[in-house]
Coordinates of C-alpha atoms in Angstrom, one line a residue:
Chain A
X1 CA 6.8 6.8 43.3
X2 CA 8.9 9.3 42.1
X3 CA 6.8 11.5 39.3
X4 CA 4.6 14.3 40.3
X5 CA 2.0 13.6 38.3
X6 CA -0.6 11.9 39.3
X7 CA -2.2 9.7 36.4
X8 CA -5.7 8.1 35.9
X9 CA -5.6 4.7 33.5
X10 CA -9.4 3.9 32.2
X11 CA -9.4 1.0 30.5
X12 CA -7.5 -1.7 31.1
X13 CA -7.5 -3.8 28.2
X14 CA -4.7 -5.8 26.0
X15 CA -4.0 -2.6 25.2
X16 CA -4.4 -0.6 28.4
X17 CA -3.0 -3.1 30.7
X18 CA 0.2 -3.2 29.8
X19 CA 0.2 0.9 29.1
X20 CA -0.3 1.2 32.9
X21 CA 2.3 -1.4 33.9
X22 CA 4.9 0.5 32.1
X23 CA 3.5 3.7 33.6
X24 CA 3.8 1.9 37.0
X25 CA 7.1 1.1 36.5
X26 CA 8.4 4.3 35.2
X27 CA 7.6 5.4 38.9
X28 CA 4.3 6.9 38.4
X29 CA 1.0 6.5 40.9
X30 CA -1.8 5.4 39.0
X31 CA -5.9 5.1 39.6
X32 CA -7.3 2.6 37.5
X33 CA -10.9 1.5 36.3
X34 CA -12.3 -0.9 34.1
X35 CA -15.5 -2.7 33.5
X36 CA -13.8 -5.8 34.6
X37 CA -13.2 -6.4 38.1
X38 CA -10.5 -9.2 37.6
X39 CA -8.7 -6.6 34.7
X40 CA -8.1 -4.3 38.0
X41 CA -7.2 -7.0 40.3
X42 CA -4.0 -7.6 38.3
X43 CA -3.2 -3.3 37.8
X44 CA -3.6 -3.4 41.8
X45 CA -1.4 -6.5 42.1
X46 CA 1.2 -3.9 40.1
X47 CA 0.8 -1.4 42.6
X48 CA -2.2 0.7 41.2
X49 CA -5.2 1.8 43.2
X50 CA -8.7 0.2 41.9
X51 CA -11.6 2.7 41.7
X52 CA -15.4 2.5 41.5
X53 CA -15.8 4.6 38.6
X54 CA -13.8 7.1 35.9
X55 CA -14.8 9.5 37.7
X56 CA -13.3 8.2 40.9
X57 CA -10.0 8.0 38.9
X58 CA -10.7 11.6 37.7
X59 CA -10.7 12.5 41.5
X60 CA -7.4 11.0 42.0
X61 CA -5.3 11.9 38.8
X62 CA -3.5 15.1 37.1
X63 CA -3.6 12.7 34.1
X64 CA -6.2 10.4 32.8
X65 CA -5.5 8.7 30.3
X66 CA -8.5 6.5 28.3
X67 CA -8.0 3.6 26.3
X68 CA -11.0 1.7 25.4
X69 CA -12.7 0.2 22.3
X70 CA -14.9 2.5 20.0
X71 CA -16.5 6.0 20.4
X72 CA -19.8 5.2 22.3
X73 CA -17.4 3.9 24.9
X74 CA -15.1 7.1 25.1
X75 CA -18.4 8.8 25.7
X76 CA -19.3 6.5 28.5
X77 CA -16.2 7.1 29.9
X78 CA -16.4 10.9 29.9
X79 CA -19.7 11.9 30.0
X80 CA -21.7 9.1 31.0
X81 CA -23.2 8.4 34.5
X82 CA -19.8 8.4 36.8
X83 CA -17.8 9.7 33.6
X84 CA -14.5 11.2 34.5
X85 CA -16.5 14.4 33.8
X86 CA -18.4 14.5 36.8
X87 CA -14.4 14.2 39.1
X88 CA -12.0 15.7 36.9
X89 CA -10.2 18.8 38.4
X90 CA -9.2 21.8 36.7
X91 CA -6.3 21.6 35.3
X92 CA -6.1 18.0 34.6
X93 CA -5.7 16.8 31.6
X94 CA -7.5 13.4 29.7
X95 CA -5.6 11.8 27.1
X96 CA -7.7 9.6 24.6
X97 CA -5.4 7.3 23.7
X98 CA -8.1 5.2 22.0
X99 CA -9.4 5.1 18.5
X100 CA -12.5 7.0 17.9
X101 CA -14.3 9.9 15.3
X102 CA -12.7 12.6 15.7
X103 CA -16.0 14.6 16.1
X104 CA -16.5 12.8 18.8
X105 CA -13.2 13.6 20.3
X106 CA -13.9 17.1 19.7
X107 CA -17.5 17.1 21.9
X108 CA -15.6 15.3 24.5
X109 CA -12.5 18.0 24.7
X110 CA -15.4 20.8 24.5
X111 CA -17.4 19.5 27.8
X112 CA -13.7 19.3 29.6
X113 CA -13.0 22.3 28.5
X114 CA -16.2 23.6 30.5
X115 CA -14.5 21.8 33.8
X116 CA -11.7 23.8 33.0
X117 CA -9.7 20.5 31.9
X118 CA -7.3 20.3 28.5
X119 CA -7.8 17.4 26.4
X120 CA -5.4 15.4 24.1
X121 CA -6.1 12.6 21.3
X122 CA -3.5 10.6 20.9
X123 CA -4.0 7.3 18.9
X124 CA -1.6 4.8 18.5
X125 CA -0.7 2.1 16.0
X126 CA 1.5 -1.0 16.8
X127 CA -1.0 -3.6 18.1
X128 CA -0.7 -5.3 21.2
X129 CA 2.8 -5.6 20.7
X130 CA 3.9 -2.5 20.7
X131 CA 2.0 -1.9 24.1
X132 CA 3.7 -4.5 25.5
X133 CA 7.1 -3.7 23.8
X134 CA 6.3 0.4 25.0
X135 CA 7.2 0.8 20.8
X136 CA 4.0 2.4 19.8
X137 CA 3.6 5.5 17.1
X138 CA 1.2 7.9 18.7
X139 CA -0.2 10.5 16.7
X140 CA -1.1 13.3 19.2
X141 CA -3.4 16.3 18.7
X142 CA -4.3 19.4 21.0
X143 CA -2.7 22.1 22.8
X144 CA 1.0 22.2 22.1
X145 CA 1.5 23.5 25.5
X146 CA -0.6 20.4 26.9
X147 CA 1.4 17.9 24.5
X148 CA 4.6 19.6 26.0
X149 CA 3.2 18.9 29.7
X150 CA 2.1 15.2 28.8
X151 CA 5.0 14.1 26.6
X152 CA 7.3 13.0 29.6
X153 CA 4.1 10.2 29.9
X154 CA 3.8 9.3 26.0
X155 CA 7.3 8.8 25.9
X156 CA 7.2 5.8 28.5
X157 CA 4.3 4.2 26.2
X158 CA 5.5 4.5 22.7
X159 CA 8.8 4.9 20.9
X160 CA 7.5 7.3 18.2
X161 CA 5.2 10.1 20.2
X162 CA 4.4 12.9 16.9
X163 CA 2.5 16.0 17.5
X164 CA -0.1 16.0 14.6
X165 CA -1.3 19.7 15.5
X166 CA -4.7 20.7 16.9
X167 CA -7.2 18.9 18.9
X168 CA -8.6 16.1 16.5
X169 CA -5.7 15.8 14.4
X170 CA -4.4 13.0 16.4
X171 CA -7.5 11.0 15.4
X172 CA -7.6 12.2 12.1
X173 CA -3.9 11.0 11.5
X174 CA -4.7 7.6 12.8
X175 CA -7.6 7.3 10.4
X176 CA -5.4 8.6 7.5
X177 CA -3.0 6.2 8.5
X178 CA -5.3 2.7 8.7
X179 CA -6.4 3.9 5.4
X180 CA -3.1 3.7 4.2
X181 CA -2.2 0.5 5.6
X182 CA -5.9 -1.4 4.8
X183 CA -5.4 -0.3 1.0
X184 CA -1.8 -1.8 0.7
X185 CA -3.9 -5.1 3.0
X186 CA -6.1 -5.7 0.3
X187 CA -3.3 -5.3 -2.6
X188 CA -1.5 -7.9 -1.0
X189 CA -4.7 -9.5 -0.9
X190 CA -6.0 -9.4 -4.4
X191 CA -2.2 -9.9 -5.5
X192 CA -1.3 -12.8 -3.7
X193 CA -4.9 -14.8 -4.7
X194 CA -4.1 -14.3 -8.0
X195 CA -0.8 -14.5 -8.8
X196 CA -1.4 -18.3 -6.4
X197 CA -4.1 -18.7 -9.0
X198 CA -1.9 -18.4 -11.8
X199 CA 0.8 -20.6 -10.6
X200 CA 3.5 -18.4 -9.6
X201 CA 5.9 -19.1 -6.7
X202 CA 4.1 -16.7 -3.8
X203 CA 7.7 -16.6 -1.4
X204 CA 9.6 -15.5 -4.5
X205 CA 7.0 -13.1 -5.7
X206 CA 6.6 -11.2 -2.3
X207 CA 10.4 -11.0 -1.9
X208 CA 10.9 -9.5 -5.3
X209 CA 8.3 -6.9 -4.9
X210 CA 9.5 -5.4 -1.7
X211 CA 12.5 -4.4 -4.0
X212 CA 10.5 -2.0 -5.9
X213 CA 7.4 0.1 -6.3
X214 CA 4.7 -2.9 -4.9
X215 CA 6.8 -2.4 -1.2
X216 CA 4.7 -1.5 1.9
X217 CA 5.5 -2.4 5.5
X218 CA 2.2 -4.6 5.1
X219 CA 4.0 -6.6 2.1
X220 CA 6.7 -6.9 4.4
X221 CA 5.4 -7.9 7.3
X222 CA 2.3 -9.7 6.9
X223 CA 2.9 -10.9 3.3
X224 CA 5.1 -13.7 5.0
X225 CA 2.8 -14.6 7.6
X226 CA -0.2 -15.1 4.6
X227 CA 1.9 -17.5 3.2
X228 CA 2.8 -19.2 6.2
X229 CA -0.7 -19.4 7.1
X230 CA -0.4 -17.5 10.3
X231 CA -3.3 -15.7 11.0
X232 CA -2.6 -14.7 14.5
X233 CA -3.5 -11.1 15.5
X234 CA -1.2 -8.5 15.8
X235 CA -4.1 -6.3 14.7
X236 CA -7.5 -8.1 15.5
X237 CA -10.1 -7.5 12.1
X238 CA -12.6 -7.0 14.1
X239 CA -10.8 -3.9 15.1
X240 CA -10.2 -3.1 11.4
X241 CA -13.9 -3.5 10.4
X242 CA -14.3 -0.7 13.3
X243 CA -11.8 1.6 12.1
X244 CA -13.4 1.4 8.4
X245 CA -16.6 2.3 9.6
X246 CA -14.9 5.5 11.7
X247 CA -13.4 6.7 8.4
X248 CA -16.1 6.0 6.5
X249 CA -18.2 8.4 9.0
X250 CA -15.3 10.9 9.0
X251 CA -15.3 10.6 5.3
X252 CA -18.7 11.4 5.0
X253 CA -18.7 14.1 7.6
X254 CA -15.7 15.7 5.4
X255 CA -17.4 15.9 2.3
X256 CA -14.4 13.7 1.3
X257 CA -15.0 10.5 -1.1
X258 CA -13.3 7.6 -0.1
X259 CA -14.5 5.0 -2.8
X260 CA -12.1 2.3 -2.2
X261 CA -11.7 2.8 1.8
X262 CA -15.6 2.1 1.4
X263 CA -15.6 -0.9 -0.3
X264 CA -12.6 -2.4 1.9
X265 CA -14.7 -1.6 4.5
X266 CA -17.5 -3.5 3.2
X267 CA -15.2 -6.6 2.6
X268 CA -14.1 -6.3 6.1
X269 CA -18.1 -6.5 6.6
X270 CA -17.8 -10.1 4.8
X271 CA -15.0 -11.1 7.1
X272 CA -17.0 -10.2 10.2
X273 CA -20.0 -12.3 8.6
X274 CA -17.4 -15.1 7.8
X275 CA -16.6 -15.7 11.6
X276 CA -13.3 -14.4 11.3
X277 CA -13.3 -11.2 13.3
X278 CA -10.8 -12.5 16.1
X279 CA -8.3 -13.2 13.7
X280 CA -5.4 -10.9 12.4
X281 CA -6.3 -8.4 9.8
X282 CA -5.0 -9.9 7.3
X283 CA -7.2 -12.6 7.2
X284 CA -9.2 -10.5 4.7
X285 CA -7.0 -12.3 2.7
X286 CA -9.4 -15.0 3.0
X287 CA -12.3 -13.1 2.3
X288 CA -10.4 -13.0 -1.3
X289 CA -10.2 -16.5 -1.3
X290 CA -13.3 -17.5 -0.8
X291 CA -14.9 -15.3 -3.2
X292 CA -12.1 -16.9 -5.7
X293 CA -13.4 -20.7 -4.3
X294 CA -17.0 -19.4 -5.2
X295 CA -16.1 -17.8 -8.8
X296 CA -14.5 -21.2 -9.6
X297 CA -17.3 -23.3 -8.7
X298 CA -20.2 -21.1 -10.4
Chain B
X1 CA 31.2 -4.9 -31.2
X2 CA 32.6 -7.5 -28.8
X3 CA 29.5 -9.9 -28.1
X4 CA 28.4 -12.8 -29.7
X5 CA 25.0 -12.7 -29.5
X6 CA 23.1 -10.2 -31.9
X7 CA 20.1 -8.3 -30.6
X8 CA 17.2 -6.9 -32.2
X9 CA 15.1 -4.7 -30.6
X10 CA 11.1 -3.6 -32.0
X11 CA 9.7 -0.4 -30.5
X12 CA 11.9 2.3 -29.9
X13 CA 9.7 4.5 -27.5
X14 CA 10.3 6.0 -23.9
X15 CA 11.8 2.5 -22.7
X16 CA 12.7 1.3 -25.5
X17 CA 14.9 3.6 -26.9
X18 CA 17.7 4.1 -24.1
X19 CA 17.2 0.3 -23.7
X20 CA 18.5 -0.4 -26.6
X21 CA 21.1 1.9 -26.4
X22 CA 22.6 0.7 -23.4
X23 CA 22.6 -2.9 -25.1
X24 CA 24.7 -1.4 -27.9
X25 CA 27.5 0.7 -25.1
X26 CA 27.9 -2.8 -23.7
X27 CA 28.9 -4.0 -26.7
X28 CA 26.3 -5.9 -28.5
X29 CA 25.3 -5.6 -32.9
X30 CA 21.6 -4.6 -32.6
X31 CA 18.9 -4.7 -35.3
X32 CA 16.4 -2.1 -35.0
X33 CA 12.5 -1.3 -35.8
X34 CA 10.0 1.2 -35.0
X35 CA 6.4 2.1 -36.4
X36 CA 8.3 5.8 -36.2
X37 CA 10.9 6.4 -39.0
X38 CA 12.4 9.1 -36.9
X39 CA 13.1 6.9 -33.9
X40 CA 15.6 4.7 -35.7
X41 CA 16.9 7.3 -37.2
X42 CA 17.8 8.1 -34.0
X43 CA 19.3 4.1 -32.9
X44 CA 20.7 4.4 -36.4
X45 CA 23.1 7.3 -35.4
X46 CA 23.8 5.4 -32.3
X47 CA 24.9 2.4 -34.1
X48 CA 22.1 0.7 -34.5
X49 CA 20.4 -1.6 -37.7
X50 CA 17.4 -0.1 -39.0
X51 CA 14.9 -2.4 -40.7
X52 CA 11.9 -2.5 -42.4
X53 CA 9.7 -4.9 -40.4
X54 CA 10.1 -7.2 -37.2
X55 CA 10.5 -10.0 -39.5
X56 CA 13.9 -8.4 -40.8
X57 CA 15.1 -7.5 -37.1
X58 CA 14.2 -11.5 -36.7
X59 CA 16.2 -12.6 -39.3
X60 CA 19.6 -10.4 -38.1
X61 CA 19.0 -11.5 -34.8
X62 CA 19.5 -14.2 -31.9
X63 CA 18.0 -12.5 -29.4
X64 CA 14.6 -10.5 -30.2
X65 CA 13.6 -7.8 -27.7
X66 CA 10.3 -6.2 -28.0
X67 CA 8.7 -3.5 -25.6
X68 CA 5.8 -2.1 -27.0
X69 CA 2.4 -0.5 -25.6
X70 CA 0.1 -3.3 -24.9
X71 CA -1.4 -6.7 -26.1
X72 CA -2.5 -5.8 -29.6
X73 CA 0.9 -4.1 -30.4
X74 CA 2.6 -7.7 -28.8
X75 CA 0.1 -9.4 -31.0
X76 CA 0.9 -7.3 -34.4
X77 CA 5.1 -7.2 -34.1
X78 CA 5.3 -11.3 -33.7
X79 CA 2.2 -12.7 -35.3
X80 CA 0.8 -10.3 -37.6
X81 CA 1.8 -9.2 -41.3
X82 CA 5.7 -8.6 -41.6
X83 CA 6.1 -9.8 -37.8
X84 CA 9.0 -11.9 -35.9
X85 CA 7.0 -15.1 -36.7
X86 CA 8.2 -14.8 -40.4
X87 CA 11.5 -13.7 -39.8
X88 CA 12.4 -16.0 -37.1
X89 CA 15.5 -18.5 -36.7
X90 CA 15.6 -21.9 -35.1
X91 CA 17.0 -21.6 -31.7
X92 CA 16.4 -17.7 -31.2
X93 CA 14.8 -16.0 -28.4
X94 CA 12.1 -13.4 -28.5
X95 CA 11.8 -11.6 -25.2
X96 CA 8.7 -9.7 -24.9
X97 CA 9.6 -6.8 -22.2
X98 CA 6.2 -5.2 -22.5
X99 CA 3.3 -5.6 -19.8
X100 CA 0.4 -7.4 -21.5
X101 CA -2.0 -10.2 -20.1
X102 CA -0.1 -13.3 -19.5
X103 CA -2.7 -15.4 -21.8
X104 CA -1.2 -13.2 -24.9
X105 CA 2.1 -14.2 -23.6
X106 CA 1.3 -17.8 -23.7
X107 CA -0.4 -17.8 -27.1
X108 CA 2.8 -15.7 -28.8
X109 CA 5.0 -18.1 -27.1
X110 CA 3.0 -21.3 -28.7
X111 CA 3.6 -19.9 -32.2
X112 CA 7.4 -18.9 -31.3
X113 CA 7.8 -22.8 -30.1
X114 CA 6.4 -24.1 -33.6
X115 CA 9.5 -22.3 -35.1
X116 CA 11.6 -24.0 -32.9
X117 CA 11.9 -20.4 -31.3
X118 CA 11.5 -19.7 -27.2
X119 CA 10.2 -16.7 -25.3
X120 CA 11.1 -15.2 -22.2
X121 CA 8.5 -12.9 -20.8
X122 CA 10.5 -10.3 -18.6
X123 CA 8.3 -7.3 -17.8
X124 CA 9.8 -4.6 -16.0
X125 CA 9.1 -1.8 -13.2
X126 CA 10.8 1.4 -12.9
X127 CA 9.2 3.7 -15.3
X128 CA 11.5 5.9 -18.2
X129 CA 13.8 6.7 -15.5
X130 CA 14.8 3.0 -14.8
X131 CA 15.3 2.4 -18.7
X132 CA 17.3 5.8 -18.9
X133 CA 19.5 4.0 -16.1
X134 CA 19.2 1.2 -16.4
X135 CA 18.4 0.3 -13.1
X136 CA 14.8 -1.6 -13.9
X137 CA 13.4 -4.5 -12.0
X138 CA 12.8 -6.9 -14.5
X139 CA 10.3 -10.1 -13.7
X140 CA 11.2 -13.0 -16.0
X141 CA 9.2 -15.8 -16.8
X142 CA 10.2 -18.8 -19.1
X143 CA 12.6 -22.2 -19.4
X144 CA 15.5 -21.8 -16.8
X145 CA 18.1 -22.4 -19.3
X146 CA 16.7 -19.8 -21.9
X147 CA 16.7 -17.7 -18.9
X148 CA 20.4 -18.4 -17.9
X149 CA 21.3 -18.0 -21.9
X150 CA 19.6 -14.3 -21.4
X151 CA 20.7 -13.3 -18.2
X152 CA 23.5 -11.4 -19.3
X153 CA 21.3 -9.3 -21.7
X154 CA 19.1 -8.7 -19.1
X155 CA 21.9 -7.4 -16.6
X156 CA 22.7 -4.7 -19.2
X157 CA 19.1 -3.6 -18.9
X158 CA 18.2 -3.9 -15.2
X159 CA 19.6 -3.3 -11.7
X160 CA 17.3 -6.3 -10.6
X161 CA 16.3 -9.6 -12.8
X162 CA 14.0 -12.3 -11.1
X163 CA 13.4 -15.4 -12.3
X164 CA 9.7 -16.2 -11.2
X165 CA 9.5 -19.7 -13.2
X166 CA 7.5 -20.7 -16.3
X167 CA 6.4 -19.0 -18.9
X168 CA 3.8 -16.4 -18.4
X169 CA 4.9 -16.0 -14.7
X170 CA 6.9 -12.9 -15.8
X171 CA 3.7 -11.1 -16.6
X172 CA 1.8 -12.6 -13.3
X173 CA 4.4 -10.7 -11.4
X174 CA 4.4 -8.0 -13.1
X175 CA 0.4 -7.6 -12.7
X176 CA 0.6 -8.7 -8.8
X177 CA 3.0 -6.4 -8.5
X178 CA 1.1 -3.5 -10.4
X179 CA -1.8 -4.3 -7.7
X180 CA 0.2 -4.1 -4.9
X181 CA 1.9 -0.6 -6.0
X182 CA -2.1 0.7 -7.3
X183 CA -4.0 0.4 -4.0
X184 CA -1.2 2.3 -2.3
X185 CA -1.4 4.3 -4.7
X186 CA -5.2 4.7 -3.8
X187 CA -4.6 4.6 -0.3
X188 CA -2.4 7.9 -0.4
X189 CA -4.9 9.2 -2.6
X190 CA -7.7 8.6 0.0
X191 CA -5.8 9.4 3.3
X192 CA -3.9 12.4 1.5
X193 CA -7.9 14.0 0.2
X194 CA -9.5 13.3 4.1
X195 CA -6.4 14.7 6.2
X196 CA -6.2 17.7 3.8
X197 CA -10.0 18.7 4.2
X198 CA -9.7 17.8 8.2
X199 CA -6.9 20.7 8.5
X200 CA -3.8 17.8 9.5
X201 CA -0.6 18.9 8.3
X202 CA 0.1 16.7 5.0
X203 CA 3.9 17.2 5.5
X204 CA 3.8 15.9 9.1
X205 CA 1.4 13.4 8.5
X206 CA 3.3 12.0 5.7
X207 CA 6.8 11.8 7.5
X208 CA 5.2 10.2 10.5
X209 CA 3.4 7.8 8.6
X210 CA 5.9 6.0 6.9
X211 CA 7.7 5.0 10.4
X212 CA 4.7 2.6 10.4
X213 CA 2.3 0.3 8.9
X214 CA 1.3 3.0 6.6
X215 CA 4.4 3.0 5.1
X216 CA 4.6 2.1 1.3
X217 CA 7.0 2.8 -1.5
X218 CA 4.4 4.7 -3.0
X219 CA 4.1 7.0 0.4
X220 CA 7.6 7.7 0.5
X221 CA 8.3 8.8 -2.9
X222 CA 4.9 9.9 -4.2
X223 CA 3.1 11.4 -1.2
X224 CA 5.8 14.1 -1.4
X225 CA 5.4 14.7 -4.7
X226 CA 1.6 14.9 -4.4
X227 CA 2.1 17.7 -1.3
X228 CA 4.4 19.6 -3.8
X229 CA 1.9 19.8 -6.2
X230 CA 4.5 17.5 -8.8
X231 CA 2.3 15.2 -10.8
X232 CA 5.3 14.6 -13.6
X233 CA 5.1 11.7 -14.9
X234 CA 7.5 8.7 -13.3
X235 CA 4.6 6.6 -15.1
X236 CA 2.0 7.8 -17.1
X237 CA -1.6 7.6 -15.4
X238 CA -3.1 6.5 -18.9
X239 CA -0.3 3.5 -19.0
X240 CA -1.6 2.2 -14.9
X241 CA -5.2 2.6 -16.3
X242 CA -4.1 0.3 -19.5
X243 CA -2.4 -2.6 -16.4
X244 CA -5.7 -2.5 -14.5
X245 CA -7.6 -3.3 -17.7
X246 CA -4.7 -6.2 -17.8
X247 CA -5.5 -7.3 -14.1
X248 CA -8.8 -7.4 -14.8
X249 CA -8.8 -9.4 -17.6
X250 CA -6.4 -11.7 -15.9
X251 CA -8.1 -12.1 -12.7
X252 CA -11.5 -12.8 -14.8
X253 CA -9.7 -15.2 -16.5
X254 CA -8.6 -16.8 -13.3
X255 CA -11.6 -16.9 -11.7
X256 CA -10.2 -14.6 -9.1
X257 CA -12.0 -11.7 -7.9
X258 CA -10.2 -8.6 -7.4
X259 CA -12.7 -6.6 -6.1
X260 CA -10.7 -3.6 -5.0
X261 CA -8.6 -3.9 -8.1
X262 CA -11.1 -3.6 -10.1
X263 CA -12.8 -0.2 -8.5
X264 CA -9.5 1.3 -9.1
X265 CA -9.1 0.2 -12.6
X266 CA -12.7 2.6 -13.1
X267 CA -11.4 5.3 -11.1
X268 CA -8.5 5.5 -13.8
X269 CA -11.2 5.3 -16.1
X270 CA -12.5 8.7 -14.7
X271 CA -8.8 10.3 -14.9
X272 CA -8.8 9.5 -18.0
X273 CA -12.2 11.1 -19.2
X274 CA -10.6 13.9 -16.7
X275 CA -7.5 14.0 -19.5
X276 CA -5.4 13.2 -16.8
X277 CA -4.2 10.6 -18.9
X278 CA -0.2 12.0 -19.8
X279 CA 0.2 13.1 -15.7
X280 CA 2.0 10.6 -13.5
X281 CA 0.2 8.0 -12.4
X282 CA -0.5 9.6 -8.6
X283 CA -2.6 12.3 -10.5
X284 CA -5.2 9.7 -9.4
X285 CA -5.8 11.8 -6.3
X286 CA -7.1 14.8 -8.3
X287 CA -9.6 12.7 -9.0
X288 CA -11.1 11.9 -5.3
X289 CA -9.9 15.4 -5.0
X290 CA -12.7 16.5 -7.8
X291 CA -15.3 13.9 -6.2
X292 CA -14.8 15.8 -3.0
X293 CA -15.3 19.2 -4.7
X294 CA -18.1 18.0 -6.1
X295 CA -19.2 16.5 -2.4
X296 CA -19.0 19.9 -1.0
X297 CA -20.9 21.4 -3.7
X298 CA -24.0 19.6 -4.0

């Protein structure tokens, strides 16, 4: 253990897990804690210390850093019963590495603040993958002093760490940045049903069209796995359907209209009924399909 | 005049116009006709054939090139009074460069075939700037050995020609391709509107999120423009609003439901009825920008 820093991993998930190893093996001493007893056993195997609760880990750590699915479960983690709220020290700092709203970001960094502890959002995008590869974006929001403090840490976990500005911005950019990647899902989508429908040659199509103004990375990258038929998660839908629904709220808490975030949020509602939650996100592709299936046999 | 072929070209607009004249620096006779006297005057002085109806450029010509608005204009320079049809020799080739519904492109090319004519539908991407240098992507549809005759033609014209198989597939691409580029479009539009009303640093945001899966053509070269308050047009808005009226009317005819498609192709409705119509075609987010105006008044 060579760091100073002292860090606090809650949440040890597909995500989270891996985060911690490579924090581990950077020389750092981490606390962990997660729901799941056997998720710890493996951290401890790695050489981290197993705690009874966030808060224990906030007992332990300079630095804790949460990871875990959805907003009620950042609040859980803070300021619910054994919540890192009722351990943390001054001075420490919690990184939310997970993502949430950002209003509820912003309640949790207020009630730290009252401990006399800084608080930075810091999403990330590059799936599982890039947790295990330590390639993730991050898009990090609070104190630039804080950010300056934590950085040495978000530079073991991702490979592009970008400070976004004030608390909440972090969040905000994530959400900003799924909407920009769903959008360009469901044009690949809605392009690749019907141009199949209408005959043409799908492999030639998708190469031609990341020469010129239809190119995304989502063409890219997941328009050859669509026509492969590989549906394997890089980014689980279910996850997807979440973050629709946190930029829809955000939206609406903005004052800002988001029609077609809204209804591609609503089609990922579809894909959630259709069983296919557990699948990559770009099995809404299917969702297209079947709708095309039912058109042609009405 | 060192080519053998000899070209005629109907409608002499903003692609049109430096399309043809690039086909006449390379060397090639052409035959000329616009609705607008003063636009051949204009090929005229550049070396160019001015005639009195399509049928005439047919008659001159082996090659036929027409790139004009939409379907009906398509419609009334090969089928209607005083159009190609009449004027056409056995063994010549019209090749429609416009972006109309693939079904138009089929029927024109049924009537062509009756006159022992073929037709090559090669839509193109890159806006006026592409024709000015001729550096288009061109999507061509039609017989392979038509193609092959064409090819060279086509080279003068674009930096990128793509055979994408039978007849009609030309347009499909073209279309597919228009959706891909639209909900990008959208989802700059959507992202741009939230992060601007949450306080996140457009700038920032922007370069940070086209090192990931948020990236899209339309991101890199239109976000900027949209944070420097540039909406000149690359492509006209009202010209996008006429190819989602296309994609709808393609996809219907498909039986393929395009449902986000389709939401956009109303939201360029509303720019329209905003007279957004002559901006570029990312002036789109001044209207989610209005609708979030309009949010924050009511």
């Amino acid at each position: 253990m060579n760091q100073t820093e002292k860090i606090g991993f809650v949440g040890l998930g597909i995500m989270g897990q891996p985060m911690s190893g490579h924090l581990m093996a950077a020389g750092y001493e981490v606390a962990v804690y997660d729901l799941r007893r056997e998720a710890m056993e493996i951290a401890a195997e790695h050489g981290a210390t197993p705690c009874a609760s966030p808060a224990e880990v906030a007992t332990l750590s300079d630095i804790i850093i949460t990871m875990v699915p959805d907003s009620p479960d950042v609040e859980a983690v803070i300021s619910g019963d054994g919540g890192i709220l009722s351990g943390v020290q001054r001075g420490s700092v919690v990184i939310d590495m997970s993502t949430v709203e950002p209003a509820t970001g912003q309640r949790m960094a207020d009630l730290l603040s009252e401990k006399g502890a800084d608080m930075l959002d810091a999403p990330v995008t590059g799936g599982a993958v890039g947790a295990q590869n330590a390639s993730l974006s991050i898009f990090v929001g609070g104190d630039e002093a804080v950010f300056a403090r934590c950085r040495p840490i978000l530079d073991v976990l991702g490979a592009s760490v970008m400070y976004m500005g004030r608390g909440g911005m972090g969040h905000t950019a994530k959400l900003a940045n799924q909407i920009l990647g769903v959008t360009a899902m469901l044009g690949v989508s809605e392009a690749f049903v019907l141009a199949k429908k209408a005959g043409l040659d799908l492999e030639a199509f998708c190469e031609a069209a990341t020469q010129g103004a239809g190119d995304s990375w989502h063409l890219r990258t997941l328009g050859p796995k669509i026509i492969a038929g590989d549906f394997d998660p890089g980014f689980m839908a279910k996850h997807m359907r979440k973050d629709m629904r946190l930029a829809a709220q955000t939206a609406i808490s903005l004052d800002s209209p988001a029609p077609v975030t809204a209804l591609i949020g609503q089609l990922y509602g579809a894909l959630m009924a259709a069983g296919l939650g557990e699948e990559g996100h770009h099995a809404i592709v299917k969702v297209i399909e079947q709708m095309a299936d039912a058109e042609a046999r009405a």
